[in-house]
Coordinates of C-alpha atoms in Angstrom, one line a residue:
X78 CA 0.0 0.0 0.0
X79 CA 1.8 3.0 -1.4
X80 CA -0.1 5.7 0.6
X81 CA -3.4 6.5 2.9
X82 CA -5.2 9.5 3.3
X83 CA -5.8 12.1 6.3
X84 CA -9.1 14.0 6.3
X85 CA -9.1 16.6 8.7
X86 CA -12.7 18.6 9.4
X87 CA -10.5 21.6 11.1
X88 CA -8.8 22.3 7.6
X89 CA -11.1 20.3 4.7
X90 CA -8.0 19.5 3.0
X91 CA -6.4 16.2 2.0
X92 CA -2.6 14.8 2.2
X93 CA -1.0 12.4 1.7
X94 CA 1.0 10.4 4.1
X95 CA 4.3 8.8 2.2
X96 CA 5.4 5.1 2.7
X97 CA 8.2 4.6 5.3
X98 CA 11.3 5.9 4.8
X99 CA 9.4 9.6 4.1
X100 CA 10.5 12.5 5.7
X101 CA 7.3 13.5 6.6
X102 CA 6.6 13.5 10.4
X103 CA 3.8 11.0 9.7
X104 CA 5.7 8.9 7.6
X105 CA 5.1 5.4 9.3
X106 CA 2.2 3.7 7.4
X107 CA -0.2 1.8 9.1
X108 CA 0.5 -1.6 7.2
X109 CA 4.2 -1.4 8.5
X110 CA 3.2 -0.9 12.6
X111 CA 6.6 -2.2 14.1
X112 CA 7.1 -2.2 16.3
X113 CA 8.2 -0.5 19.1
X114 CA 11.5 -0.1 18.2
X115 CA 10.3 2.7 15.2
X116 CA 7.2 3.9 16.8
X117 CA 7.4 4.1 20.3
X118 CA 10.8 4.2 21.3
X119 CA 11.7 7.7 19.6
X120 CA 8.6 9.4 21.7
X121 CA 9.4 7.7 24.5
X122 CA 5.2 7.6 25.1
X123 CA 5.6 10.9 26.5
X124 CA 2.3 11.7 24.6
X125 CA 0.4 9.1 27.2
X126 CA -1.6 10.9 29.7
X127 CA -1.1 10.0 33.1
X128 CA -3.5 10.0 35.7
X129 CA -5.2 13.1 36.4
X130 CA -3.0 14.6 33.8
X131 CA -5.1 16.6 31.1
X132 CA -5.2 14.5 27.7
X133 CA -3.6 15.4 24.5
X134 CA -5.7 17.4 22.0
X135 CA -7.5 15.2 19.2
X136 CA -7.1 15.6 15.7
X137 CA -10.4 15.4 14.4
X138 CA -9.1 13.2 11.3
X139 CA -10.3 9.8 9.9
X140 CA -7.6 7.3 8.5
X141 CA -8.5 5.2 5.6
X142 CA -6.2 2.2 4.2
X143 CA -7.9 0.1 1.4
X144 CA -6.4 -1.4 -0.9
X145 CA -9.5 -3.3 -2.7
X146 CA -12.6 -3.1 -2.1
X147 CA -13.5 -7.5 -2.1
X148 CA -15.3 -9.0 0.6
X149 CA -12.6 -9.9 3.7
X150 CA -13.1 -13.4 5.9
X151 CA -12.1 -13.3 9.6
X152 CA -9.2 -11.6 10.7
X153 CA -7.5 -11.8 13.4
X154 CA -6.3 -9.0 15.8
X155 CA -2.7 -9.5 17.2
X156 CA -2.8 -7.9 20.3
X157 CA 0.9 -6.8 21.3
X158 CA 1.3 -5.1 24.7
X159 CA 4.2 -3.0 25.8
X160 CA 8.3 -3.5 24.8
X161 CA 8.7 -6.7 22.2
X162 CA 10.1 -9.1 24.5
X163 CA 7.2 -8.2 27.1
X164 CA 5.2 -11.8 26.2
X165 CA 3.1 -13.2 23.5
X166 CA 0.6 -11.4 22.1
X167 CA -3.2 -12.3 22.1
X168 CA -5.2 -13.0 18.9
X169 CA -8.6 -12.6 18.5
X170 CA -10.8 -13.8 15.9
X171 CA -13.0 -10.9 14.6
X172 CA -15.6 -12.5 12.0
X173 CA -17.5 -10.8 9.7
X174 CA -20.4 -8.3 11.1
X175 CA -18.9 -8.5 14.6
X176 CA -18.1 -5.5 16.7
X177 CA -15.9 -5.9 19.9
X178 CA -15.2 -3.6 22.6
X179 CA -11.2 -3.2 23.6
X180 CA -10.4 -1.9 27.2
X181 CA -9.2 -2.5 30.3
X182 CA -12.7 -3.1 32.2
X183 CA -14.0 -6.5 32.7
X184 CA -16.7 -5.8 30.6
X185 CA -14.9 -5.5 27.8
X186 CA -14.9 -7.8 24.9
X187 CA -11.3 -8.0 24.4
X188 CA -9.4 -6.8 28.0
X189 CA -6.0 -5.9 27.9
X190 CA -3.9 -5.2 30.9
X191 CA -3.0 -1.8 30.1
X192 CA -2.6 1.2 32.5
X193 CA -3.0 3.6 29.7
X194 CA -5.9 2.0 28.3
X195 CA -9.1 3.5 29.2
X196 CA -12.0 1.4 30.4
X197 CA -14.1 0.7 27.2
X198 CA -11.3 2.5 24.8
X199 CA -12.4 1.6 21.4
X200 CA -14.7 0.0 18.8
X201 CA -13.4 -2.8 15.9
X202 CA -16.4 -3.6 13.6
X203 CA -16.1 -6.3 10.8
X204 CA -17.2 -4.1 7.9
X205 CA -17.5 -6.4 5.3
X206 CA -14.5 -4.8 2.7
X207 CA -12.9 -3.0 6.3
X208 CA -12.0 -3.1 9.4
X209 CA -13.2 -0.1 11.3
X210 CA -11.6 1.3 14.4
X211 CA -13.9 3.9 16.6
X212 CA -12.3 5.6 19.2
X213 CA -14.9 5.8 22.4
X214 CA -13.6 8.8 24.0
X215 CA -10.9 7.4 25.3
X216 CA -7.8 9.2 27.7
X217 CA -5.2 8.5 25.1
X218 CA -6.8 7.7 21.9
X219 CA -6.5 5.7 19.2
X220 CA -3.2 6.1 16.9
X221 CA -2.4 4.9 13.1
X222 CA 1.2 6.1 12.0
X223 CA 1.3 7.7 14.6
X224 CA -1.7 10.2 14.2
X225 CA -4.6 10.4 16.8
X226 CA -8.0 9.6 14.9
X227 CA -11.2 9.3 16.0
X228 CA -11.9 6.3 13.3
X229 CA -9.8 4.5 11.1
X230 CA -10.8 1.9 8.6
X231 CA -7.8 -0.5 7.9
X232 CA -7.3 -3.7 6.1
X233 CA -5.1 -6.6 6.7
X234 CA -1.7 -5.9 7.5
X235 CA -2.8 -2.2 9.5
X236 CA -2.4 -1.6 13.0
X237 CA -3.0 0.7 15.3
X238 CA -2.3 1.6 19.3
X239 CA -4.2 2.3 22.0
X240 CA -2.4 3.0 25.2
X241 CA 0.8 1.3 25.0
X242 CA -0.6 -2.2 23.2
X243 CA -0.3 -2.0 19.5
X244 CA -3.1 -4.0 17.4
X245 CA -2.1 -5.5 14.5
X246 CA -4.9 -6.8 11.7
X247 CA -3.4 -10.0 10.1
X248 CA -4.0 -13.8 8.7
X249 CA -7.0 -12.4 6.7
X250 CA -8.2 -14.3 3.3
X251 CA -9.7 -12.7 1.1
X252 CA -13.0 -14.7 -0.3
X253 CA -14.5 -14.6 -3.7
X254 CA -18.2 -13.1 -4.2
X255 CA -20.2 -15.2 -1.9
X256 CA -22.7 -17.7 -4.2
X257 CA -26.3 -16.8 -4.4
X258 CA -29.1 -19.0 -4.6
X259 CA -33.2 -17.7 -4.5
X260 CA -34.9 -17.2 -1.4
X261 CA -36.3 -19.2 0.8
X262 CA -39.9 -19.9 1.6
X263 CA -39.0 -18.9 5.4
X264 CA -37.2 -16.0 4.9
X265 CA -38.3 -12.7 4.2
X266 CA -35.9 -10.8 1.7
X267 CA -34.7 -10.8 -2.0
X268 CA -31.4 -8.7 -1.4
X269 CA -28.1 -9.8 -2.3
X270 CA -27.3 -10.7 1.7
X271 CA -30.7 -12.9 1.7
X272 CA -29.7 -14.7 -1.4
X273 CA -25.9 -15.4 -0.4
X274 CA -27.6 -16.9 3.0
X275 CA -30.0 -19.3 1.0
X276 CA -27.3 -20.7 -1.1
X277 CA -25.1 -21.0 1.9
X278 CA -28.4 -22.6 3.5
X279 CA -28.5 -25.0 1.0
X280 CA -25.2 -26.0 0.6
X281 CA -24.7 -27.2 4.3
X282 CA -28.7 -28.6 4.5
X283 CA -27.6 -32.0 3.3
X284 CA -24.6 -32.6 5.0
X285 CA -25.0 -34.7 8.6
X286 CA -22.7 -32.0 10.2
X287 CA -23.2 -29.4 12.9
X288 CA -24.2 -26.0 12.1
X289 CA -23.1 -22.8 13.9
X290 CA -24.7 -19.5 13.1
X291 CA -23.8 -16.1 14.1
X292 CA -25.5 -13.1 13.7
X293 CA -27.0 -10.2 16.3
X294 CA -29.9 -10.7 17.7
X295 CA -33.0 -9.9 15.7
X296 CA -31.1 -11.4 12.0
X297 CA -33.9 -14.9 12.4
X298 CA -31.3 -17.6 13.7
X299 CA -34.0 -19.6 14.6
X300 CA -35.8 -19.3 11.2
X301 CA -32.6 -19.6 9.1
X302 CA -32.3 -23.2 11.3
X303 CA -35.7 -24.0 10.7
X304 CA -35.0 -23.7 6.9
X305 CA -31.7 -25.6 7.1
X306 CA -34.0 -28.6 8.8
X307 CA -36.3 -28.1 6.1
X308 CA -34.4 -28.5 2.9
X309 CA -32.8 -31.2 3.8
X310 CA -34.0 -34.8 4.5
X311 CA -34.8 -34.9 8.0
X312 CA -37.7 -32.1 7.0
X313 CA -40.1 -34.8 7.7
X314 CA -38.8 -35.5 10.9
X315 CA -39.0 -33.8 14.5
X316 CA -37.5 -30.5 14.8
X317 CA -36.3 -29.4 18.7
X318 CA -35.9 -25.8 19.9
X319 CA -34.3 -24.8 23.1
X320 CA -32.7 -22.0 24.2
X321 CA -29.7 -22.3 26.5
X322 CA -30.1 -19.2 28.0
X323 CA -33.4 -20.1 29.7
X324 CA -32.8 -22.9 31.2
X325 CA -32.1 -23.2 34.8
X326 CA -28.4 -24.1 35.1
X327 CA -29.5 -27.1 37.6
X328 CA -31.7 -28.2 35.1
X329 CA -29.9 -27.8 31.6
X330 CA -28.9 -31.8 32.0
X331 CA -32.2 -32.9 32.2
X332 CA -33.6 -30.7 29.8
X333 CA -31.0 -31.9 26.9
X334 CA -30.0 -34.9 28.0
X335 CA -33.3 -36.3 30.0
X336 CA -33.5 -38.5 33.2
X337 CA -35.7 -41.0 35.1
X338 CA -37.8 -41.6 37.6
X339 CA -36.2 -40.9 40.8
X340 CA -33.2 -39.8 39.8
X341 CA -33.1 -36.8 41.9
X342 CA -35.3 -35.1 44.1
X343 CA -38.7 -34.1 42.7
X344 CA -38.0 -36.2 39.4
X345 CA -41.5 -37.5 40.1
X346 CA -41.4 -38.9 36.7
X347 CA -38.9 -39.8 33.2
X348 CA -38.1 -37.0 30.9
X349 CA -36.8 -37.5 27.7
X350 CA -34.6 -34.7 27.3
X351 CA -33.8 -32.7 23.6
X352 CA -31.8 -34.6 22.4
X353 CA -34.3 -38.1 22.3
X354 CA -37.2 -35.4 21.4
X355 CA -35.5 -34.8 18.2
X356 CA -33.9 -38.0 17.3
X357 CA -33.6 -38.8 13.6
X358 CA -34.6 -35.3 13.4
X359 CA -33.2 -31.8 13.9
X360 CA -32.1 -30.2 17.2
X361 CA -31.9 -26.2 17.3
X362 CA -29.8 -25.0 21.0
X363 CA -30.1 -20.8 20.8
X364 CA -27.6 -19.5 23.1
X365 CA -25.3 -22.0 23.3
X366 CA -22.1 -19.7 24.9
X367 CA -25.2 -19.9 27.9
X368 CA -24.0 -23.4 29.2
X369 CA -21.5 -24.1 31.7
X370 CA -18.6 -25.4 30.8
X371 CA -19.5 -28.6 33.0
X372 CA -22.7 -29.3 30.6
X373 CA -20.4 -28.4 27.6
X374 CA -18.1 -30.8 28.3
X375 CA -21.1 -33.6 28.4
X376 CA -22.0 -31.9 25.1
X377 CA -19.1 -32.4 23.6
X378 CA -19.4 -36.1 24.3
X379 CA -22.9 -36.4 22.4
X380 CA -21.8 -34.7 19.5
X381 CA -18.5 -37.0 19.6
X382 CA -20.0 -40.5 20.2
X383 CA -23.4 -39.8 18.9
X384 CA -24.3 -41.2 22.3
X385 CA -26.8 -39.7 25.1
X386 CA -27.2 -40.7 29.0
X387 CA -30.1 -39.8 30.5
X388 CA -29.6 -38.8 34.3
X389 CA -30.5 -42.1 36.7
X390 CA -30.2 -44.6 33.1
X391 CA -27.8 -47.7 33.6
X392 CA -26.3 -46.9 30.0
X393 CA -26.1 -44.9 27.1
X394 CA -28.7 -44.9 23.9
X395 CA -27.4 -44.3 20.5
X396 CA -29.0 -41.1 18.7
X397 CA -29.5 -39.3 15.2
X398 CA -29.8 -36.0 15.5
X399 CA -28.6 -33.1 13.2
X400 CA -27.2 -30.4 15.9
X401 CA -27.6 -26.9 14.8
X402 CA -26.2 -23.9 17.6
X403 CA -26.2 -20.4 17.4
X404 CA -25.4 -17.3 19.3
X405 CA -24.5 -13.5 18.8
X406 CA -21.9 -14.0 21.8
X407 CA -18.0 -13.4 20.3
X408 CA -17.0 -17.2 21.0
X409 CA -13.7 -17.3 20.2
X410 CA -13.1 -14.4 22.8
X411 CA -15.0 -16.5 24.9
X412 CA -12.7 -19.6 24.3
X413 CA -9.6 -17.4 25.0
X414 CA -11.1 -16.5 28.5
X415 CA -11.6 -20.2 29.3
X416 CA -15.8 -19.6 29.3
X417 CA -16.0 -21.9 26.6
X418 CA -14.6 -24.8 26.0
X419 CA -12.6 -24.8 22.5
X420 CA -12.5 -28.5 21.4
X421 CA -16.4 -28.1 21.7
X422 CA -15.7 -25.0 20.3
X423 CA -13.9 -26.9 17.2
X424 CA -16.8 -29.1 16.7
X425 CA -19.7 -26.9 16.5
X426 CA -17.9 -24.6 13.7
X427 CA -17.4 -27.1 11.2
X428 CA -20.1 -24.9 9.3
X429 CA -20.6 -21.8 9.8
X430 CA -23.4 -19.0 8.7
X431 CA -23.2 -15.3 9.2
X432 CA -26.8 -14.1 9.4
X433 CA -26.5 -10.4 8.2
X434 CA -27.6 -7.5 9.7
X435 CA -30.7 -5.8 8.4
X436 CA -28.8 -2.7 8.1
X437 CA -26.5 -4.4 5.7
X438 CA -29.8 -5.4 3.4
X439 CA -31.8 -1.9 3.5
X440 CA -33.4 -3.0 0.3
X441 CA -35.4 -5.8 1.9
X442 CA -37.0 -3.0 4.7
X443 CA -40.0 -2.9 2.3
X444 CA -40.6 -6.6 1.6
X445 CA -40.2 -7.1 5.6
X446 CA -42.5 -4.1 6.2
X447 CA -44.9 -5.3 4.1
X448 CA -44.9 -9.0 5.7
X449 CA -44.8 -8.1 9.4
X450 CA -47.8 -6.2 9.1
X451 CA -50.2 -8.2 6.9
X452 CA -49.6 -10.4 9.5
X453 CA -50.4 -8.2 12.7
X454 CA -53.4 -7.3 14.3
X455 CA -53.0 -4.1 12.9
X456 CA -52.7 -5.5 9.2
X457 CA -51.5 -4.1 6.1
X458 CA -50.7 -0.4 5.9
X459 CA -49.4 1.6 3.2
X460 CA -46.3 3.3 3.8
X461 CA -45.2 6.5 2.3
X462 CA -42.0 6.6 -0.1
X463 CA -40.7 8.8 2.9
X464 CA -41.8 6.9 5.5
X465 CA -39.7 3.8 3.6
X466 CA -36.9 6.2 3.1
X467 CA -36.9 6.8 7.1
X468 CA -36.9 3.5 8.2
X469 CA -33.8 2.4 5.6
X470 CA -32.0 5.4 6.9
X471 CA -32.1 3.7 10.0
X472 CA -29.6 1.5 12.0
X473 CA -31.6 -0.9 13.4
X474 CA -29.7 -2.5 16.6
X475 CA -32.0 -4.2 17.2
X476 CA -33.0 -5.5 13.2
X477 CA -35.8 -7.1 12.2
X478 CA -37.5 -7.6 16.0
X479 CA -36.6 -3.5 16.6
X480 CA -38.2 -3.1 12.8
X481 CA -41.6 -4.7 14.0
X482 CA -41.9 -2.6 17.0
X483 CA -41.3 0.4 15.1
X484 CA -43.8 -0.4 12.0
X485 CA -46.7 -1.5 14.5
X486 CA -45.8 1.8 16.9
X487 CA -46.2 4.2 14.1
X488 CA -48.9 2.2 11.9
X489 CA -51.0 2.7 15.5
X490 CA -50.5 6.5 14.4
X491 CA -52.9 6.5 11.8
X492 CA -55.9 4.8 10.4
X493 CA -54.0 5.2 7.1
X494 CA -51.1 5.7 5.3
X495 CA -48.2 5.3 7.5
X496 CA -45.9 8.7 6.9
X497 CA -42.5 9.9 7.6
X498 CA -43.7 11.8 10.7
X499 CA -44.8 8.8 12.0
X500 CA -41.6 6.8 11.8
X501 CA -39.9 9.1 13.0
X502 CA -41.8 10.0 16.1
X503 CA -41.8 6.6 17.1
X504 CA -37.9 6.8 16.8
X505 CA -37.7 10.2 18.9
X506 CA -39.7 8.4 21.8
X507 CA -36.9 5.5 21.6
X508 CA -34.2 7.5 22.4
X509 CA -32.9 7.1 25.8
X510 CA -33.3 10.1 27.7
X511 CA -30.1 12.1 27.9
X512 CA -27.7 11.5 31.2
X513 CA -26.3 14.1 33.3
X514 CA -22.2 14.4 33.4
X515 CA -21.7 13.5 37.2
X516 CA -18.6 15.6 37.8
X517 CA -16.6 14.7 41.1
X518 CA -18.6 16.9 43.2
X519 CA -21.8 15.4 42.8
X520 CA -20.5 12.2 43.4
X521 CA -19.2 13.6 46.9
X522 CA -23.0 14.6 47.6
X523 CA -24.2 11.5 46.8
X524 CA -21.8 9.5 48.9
X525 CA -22.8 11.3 51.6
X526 CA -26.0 11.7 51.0
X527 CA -26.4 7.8 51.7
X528 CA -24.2 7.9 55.0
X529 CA -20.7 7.2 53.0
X530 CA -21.4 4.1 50.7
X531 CA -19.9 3.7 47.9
X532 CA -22.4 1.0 46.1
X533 CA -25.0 2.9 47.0
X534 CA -23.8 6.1 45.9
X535 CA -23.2 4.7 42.6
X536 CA -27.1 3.3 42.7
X537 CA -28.4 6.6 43.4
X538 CA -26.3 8.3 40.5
X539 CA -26.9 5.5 38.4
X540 CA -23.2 4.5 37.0
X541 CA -20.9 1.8 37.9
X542 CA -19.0 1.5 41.3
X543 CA -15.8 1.9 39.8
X544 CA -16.8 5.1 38.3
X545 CA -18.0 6.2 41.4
X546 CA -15.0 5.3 43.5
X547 CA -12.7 7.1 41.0
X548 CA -15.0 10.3 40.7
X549 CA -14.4 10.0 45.1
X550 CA -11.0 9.7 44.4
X551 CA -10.9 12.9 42.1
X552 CA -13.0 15.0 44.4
X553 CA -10.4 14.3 47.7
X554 CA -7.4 15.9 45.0
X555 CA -9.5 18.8 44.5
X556 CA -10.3 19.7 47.9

């Protein structure tokens, strides 16, 4: 990659940053993030804010690196914290349509052990042709060749540093244009996304192997299964849905694996579990990151031997049954943090289906409209060319189950045509409402205000305890 471009909104110019070896200040290019030896050692990280130290200003510039625009497979992000020498670096799998948090807190999706990276510090979202980088106001920022940039979009072989970890984006394939068959009787959609899922659909329906779909929620995973167990030739067979995250974690044995009579207290009488429920026929488990690693490890045992034990049986009974899992859960972060087990992990993704987003298939919004309500109470509605244009301008979170609320909330507007001022009313009354900064001494006043507690301080002013106790912290300097 020869170059990349710098858009700055302070100036509304462009330049152009050279390739290494440039005299420019900026000259290190993304695709060539060394180390630390070339980027870090000759500023010595004096740019890092300390704590309670006021942060350096932010360039107000986005960084783009592309090189083609073809569809990208999973990358992977090398993860290398501080001096080379200071251990191996972590690698997470970031497949496509998946957005991961990187920061220090335990919530985050990807946690790095970095003083001088912020809480929740950035955003990496699978883009499809990019890899986009969001910086979430963090102390220090997020650098590419050493600039500060709110987002970046990179490509295989970028990087870029946040606190003193640098992120490299590597071991990407690129992947031909997916194959596209016509729809599906299930599913709702004609777009090019819908058509690249049926022939996918298809292509793993007569195969005996497991199935593993991703997607957020709201993208159908439990219709997209359904069709998989209907094209192929179990569709005259039985066709079992659970959800993992529903079930009781004393009870999850039982419920896939059954039991008998008597075989613990209150098992008044014999249940045959999911997995005899389905045989010769199709199991869907929704949620499967849900189980504890104790019932995964049993799991993995059925879908190895083909064999299930009921709780309280003397042996096991052979089964057929065509396993299909999904989740919206990053499980390959998950297997890294030991919260899922990756030899199970192994066998579940022999085949795997990315559901997309309905933001990535605005042309379908119309189609889906149309379908969800001719078959509500409400029924079928006309909807303006604006009111269409309102709704595909949207970003749906929360896809097609935040697109039915919204159609059924405005369509109760009127008695006829839906319009744009109906759509987007219903979106103005589902925004959150707007917080209040708590600044250090409100936090004071609210920690005494409960008699000096600090969970309860953080209760009242609604934000994490860790917050809290830092805001505290801040308030004692100032005094």
């Amino acid at each position: 990659m020869d170059n990349a471009l710098i858009r700055s909104d302070q100036d509304n110019l462009s330049r152009s940053i050279p390739s290494a070896g440039g005299a420019d200040a900026f000259s290190a290019p993304a695709a060539a993030c060394s180390p630390w030896q070339q980027e870090l050692a000759p500023r010595g990280r004096s740019d890092l804010a300390a704590p309670g130290a006021e942060a350096p200003a932010l360039r107000d510039v986005t960084h783009e690196l592309f090189d083609d625009c073809e569809a990208l497979a999973t990358v992977w992000l090398r993860c290398e914290h501080g001096p080379a020498g200071a251990g191996a670096p972590a690698r997470v799998a970031v497949p496509p349509g998946a957005e991961l948090v990187l920061g220090s807190a335990q919530g985050a999706d990807v946690r790095l052990d970095d003083a001088a990276v912020s809480a929740r510090h950035c955003r990496v979202a699978h883009r499809g042709t990019s890899i986009e980088v969001t910086d979430l106001d963090s102390r220090n920022g997020v650098r590419v060749g050493g600039v500060r940039v709110r987002q970046a979009a990179l490509v295989p072989g970028g990087c870029f540093e946040i606190g003193r970890t640098a992120v490299v984006i590597e071991a990407a394939r690129k992947v031909a244009m997916a194959e596209e068959g016509p729809p599906l009787p299930l599913l709702v959609g004609r777009s090019r996304p819908m058509l690249q899922l049926a022939a996918a659909v298809r292509r793993v329906a007569s195969l005996q192997l497991p199935v593993l779909l991703r997607g957020e929620s709201g993208t159908g995973k439990d219709l997209v299964a359904r069709a998989i167990h209907q094209e192929s030739a179990r569709a005259g067979r039985p066709f079992v849905v659970l959800n993992a995250a529903t079930i009781p974690r004393e009870l999850a044995e039982s419920e896939l694996f059954g039991h008998r009579r008597g075989a613990f207290t209150g098992a008044l009488r014999e249940r045959r579990g999911a997995f005899l429920e389905a045989n010769h026929g199709t199991l869907f488990l929704d949620e499967i990151a849900s189980l504890s690693l104790e019932v995964q490890a049993k799991l993995l045992r059925v879908v190895e031997e083909g064999m299930v034990r009921p709780l309280g049986a003397e042996g096991p009974i052979q089964i057929n049954v065509r396993l299909i899992v999904a989740t919206c859960e990053p499980l390959e972060t998950l297997v890294l943090d030991r919260q899922f087990r990756g030899d199970l992990y192994e066998r579940l993704a022999v085949c795997r289906i990315q559901l997309p987003a309905l933001r990535e298939r605005p042309d379908d919004i119309p189609l889906l409209a149309e379908h969800i309500l001719a078959n509500s109470e409400i029924g079928l509605r006309p909807l303006s060319p604006g009111a269409l244009a309102a709704l595909r301008a949207h970003r749906w979170q929360g896809n097609v189950r935040e697109l039915r609320n919204v159609l059924i909330q405005a369509a109760l507007r009127t008695n006829g045509r839906v319009l744009p001022e109906h759509v987007t009313a219903v979106f103005a009354e589902r925004e959150p409402p707007l917080r209040r900064k708590i600044t250090p001494a409100d936090a004071l006043r609210a920690f005494e205000e409960v008699g000096g507690n600090i969970s309860a301080a953080a209760r009242l002013a609604e934000i994490p305890r860790s917050t809290m106790r830092d805001l505290l912290r801040a308030a004692t300097r100032e005094r």
